[in-house]
Coordinates of C-alpha atoms in Angstrom, one line a residue:
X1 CA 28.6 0.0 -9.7
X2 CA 29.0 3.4 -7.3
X3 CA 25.8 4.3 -6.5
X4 CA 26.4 8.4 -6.0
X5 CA 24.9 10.6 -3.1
X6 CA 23.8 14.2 -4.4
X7 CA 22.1 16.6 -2.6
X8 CA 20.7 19.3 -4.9
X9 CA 18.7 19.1 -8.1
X10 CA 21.6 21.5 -9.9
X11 CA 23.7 18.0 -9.0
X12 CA 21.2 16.1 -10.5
X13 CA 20.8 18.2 -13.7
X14 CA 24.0 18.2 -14.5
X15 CA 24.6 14.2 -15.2
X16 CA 23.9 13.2 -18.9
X17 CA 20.9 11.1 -19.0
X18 CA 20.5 7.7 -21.2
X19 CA 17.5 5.7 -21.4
X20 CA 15.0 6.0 -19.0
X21 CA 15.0 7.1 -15.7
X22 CA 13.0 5.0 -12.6
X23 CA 12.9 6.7 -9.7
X24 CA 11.8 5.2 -5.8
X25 CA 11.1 7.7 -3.1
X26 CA 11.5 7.5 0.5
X27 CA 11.6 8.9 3.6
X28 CA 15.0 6.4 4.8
X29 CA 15.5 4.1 6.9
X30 CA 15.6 1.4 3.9
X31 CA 14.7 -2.0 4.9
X32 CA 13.9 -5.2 2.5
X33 CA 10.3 -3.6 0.8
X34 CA 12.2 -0.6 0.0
X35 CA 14.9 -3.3 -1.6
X36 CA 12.4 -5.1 -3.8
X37 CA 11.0 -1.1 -4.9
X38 CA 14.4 -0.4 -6.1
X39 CA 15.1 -4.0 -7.4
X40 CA 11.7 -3.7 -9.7
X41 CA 13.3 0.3 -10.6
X42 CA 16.3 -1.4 -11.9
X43 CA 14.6 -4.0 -13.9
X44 CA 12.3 -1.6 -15.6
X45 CA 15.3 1.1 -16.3
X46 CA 17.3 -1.7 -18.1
X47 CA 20.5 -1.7 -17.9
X48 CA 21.1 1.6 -20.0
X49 CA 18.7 3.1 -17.6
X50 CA 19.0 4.9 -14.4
X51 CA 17.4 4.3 -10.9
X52 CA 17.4 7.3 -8.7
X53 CA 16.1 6.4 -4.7
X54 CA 14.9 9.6 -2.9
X55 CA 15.8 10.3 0.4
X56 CA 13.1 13.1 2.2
X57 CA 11.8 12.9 5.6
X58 CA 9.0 15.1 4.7
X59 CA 7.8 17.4 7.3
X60 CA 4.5 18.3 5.6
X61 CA 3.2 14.3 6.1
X62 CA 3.5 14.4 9.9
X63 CA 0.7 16.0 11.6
X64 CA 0.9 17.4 15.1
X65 CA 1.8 14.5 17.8
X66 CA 3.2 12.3 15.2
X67 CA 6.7 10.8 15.0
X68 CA 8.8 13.5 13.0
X69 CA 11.6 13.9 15.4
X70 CA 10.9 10.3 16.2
X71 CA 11.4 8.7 12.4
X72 CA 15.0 6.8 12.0
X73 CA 17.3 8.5 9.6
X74 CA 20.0 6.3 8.7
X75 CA 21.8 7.9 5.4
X76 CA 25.0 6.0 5.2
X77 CA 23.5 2.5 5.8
X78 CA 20.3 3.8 3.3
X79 CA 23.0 4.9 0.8
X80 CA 24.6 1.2 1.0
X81 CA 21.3 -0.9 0.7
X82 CA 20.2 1.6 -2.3
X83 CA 23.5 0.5 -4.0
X84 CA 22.9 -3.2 -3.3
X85 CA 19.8 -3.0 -4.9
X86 CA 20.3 -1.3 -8.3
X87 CA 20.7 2.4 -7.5
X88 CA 22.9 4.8 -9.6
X89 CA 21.8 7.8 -7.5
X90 CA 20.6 8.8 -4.3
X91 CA 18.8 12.4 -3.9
X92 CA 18.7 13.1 -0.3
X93 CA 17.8 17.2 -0.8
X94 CA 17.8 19.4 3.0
X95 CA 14.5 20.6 3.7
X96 CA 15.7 23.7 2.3
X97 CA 16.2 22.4 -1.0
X98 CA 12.7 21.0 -1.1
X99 CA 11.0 23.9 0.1
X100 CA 13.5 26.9 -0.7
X101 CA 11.1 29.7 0.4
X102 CA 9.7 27.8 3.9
X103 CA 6.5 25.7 4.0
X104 CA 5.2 26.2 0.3
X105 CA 2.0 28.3 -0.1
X106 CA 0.4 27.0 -2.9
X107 CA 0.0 23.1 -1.9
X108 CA -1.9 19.9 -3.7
X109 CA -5.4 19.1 -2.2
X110 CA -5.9 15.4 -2.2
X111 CA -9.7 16.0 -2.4
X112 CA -12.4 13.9 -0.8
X113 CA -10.7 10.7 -1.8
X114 CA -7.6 11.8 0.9
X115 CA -9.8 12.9 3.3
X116 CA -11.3 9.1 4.0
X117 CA -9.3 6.5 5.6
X118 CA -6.0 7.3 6.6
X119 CA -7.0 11.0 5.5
X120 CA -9.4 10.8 8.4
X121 CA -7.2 9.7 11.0
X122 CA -4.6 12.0 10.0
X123 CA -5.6 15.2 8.6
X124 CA -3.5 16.8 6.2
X125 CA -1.5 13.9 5.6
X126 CA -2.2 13.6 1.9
X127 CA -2.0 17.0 0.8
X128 CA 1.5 17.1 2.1
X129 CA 1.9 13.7 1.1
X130 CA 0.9 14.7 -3.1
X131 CA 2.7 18.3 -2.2
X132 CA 6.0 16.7 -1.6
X133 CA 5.5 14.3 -4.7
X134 CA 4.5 16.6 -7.0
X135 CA 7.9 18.4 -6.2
X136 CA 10.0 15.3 -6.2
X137 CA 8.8 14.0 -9.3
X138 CA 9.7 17.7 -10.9
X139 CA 13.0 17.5 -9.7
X140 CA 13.5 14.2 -10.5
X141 CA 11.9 14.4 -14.0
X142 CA 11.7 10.7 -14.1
X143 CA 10.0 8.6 -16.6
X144 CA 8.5 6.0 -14.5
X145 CA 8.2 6.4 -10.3
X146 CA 7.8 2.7 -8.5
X147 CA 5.3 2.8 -4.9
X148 CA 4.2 0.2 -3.0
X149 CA 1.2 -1.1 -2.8
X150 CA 1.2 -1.3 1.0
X151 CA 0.4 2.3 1.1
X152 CA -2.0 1.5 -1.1
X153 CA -4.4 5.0 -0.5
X154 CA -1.4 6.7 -1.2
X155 CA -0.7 4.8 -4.5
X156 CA -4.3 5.6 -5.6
X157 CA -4.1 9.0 -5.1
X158 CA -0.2 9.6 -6.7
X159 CA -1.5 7.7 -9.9
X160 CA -5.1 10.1 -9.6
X161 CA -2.9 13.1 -9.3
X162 CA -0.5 12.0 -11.9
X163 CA -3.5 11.6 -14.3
X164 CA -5.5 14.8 -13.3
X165 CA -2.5 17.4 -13.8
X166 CA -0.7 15.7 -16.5
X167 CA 2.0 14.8 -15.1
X168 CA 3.5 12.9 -18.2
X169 CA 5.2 9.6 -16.5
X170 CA 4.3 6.3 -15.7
X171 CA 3.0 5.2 -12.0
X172 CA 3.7 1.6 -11.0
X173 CA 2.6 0.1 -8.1
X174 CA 4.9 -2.8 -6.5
X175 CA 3.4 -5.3 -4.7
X176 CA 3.8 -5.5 -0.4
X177 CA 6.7 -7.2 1.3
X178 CA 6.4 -9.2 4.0
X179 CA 8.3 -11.3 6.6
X180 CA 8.4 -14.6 7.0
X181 CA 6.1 -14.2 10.0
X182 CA 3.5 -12.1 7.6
X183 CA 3.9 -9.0 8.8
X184 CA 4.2 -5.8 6.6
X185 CA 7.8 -4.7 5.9
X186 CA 8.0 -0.9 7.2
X187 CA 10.3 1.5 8.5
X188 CA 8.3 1.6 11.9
X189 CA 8.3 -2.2 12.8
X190 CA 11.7 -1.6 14.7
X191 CA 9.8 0.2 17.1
X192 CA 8.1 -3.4 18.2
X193 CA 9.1 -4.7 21.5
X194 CA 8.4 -9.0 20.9
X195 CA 4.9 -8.7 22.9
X196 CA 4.0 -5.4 20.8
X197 CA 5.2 -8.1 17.7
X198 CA 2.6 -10.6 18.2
X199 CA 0.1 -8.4 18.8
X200 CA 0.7 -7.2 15.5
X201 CA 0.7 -10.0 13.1
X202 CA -3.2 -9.8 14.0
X203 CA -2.9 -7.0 10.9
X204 CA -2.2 -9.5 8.5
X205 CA -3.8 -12.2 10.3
X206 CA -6.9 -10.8 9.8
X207 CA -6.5 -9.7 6.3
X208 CA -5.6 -13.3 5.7
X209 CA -8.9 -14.4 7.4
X210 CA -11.2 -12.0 4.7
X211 CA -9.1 -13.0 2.0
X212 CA -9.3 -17.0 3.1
X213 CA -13.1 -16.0 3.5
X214 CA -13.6 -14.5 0.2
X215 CA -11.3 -17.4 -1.8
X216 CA -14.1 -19.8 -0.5
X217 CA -17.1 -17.6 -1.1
X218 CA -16.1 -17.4 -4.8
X219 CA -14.9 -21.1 -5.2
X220 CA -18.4 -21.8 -4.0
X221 CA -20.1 -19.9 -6.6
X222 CA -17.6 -21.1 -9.3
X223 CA -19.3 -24.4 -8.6
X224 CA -22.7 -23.2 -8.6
X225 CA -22.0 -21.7 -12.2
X226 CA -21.2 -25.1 -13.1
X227 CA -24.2 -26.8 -11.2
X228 CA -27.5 -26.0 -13.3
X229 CA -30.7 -25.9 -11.0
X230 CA -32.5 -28.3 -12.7
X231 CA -34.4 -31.4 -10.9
X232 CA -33.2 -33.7 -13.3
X233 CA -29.6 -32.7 -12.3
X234 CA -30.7 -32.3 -8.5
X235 CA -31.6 -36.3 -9.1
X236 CA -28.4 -36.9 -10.6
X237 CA -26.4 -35.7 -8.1
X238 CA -28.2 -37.2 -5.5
X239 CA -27.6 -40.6 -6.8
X240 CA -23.9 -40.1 -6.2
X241 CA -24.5 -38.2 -3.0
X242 CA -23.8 -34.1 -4.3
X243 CA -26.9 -32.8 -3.5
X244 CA -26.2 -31.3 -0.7
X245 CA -23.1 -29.6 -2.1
X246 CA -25.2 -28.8 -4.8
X247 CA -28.2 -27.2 -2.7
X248 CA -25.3 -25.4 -0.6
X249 CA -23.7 -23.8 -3.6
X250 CA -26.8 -22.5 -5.0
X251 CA -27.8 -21.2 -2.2
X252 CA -24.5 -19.3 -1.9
X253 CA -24.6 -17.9 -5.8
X254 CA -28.1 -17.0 -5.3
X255 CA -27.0 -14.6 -1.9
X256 CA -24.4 -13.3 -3.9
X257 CA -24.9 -9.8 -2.2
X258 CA -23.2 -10.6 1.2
X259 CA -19.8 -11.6 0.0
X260 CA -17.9 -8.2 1.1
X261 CA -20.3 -8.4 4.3
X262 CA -18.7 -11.9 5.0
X263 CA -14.9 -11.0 4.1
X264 CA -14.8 -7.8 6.5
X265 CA -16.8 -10.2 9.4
X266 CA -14.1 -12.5 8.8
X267 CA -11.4 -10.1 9.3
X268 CA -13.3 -7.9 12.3
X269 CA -13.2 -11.1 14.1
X270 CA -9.4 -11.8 14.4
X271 CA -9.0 -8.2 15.1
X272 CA -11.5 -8.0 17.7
X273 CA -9.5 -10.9 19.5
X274 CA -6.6 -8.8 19.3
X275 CA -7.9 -6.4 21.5
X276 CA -8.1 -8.8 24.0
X277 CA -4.0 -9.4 24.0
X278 CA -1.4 -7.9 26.1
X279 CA -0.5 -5.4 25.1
X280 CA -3.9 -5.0 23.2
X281 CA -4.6 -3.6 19.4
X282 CA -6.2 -0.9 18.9
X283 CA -7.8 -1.0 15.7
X284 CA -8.1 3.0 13.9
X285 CA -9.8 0.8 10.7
X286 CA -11.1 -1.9 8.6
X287 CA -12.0 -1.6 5.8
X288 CA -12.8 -3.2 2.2
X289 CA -13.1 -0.5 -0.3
X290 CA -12.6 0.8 -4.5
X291 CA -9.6 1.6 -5.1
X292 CA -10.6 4.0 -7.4
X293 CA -11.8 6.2 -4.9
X294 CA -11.8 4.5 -1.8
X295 CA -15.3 3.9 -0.8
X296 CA -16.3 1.0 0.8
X297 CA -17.6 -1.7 -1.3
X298 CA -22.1 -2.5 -1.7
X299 CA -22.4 -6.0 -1.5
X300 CA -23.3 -6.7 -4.6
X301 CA -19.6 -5.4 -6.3
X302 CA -17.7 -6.7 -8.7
X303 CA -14.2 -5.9 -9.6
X304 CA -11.0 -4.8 -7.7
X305 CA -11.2 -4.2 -4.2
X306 CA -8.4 -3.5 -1.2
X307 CA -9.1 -4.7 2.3
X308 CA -7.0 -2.4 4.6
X309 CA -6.1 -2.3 8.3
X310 CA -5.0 0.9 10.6
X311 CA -4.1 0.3 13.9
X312 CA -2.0 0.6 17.1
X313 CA -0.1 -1.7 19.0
X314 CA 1.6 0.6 22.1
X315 CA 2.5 3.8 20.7
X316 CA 3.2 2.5 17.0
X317 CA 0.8 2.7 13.8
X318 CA 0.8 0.1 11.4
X319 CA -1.2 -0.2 8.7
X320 CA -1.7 -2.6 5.8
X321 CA -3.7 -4.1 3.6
X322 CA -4.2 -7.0 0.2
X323 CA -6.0 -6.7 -2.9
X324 CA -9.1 -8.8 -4.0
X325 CA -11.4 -9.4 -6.5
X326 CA -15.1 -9.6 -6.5
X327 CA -17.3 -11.3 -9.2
X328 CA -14.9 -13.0 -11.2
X329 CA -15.5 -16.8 -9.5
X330 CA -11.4 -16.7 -8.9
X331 CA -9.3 -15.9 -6.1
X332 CA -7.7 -12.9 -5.1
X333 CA -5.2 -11.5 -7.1

């Protein structure tokens, strides 16, 4: 298969559509995460289907002092890995084509759920973030758009957006890539020297240690659900020497609330040993929040949750995060 390069929505207008049309964006500088996105594209397309992979360092995301000029553009090479992976079309529009009449007027608020989190450490980001989307996804007039979760605020607020305004396609999240090291797949790790490397697997690290954390809280509780508080039983168990796992998991189901408490203690810990490294981390957040709006979590949740991570090793921000679920006496999803 030729995967094509265009470079104007006219371009893209003009080819004779079949089946449905699955569409990945990007900012370049494809790498193995952005592989498995397109992969996932392909599969849901089917093979009478089309995948189109956007190409758009957008200028709107970058706030002042960030890494615009700085972010790797690597067409030819993204153009190969897109065709590798599935792609019948790559749309790398100019800024010109994007934003024909110079930084749009009229832009997309992400509202108080974009101002929190990574909307707090970088203002603006997610209005020009949901600006550039909600003109990609019209010139793309796809029927399904694949993100992954690793930007997982970002997600959120593309599938809120796509809800509020009608946007009339399907959002589907895509679950984070990792190397074999468990660090986050992204465009920015090539800035790592090694030291700046280890510093930074304390991202995952730590979101391993909540999530490690939380599977034990809730396994705990699962066996208090199956332990009835009853002295007869208490006897029981004794006589074949349970009673104090018995006490211990009671106690833990009746101080339910505390759970969230424990998962970001367990995290905060490994991260505030990273601080200590050379070169250090410097930690922007942790957090454990809804996804629905991204607020952080009472103790006494139930449901879906994210535990997320934004922080600096040297001049580089990484950020990362995994999904869990409260309440449900199982492990994270």
């Amino acid at each position: 298969m030729t995967t094509v390069l265009l470079h104007t929505a006219d371009e893209l207008h003009a080819r004779a559509r079949a089946g449905r049309r699955a569409v990945v964006m990007t900012m370049g500088a494809l790498h193995e995460g952005h592989a498995t996105l397109i992969r996932s594209a392909r599969e849901t397309a089917g093979p009478q289907g089309e995948v189109v992979v956007t190409v758009f360092v957008n200028p709107l995301q970058f706030g002042e002092g960030e890494d615009l000029d700085r972010y790797p553009r690597t067409l030819d090479a993204d153009v190969k890995l897109a065709g590798l992976s599935g792609a019948d079309i790559v749309f790398a529009p100019s800024v010109d084509e994007v934003y024909p009449g110079g930084e749009p007027q009229v832009r997309i608020s992400a509202g108080p759920m974009g101002e929190r989190l990574e909307g707090a450490s970088r203002p603006g980001h997610f209005d020009g973030m949901l600006t550039v989307v909600a003109k990609l996804l019209h010139l793309t007039r796809p029927d399904v758009a694949l993100y992954g979760q690793k930007d997982a605020q970002q997600l959120a607020l593309i599938r809120r957006m796509v809800r509020d305004l009608n946007f009339g396609m399907e959002i589907v999240g895509v679950p984070t890539v990792r190397e074999e090291d468990g660090l986050a797949l992204s465009s920015r790790n090539r800035y790592l020297s090694p030291a700046q490397r280890r510093t930074a697997l304390s991202l995952s690290a730590a979101l391993f240690a909540g999530r490690d954390r939380h599977a034990a809280q809730e396994a705990l509780r699962a066996r208090a659900r199956e332990v009835p508080a009853t002295h007869a039983r208490a006897e029981a168990l004794s006589a074949i020497g349970e009673s104090r796992a018995a006490a211990d998991a009671h106690a833990v189901a009746k101080a339910i609330p505390g759970a969230p408490s424990a998962v970001r203690a367990a995290a905060r810990l490994v991260l505030d040993d990273a601080t200590r490294l050379s070169p250090p981390l410097v930690v922007d957040y942790l957090a454990l929040v809804d996804p629905s709006d991204f607020t952080e979590i009472e103790d006494d949740f139930t449901g879906e949750a994210v535990l997320a991570v934004a922080a600096r090793v040297g001049t580089t921000r990484l950020i990362d995060n995994i999904p869990l679920t409260f309440g449900t006496f199982g492990a994270a999803s």
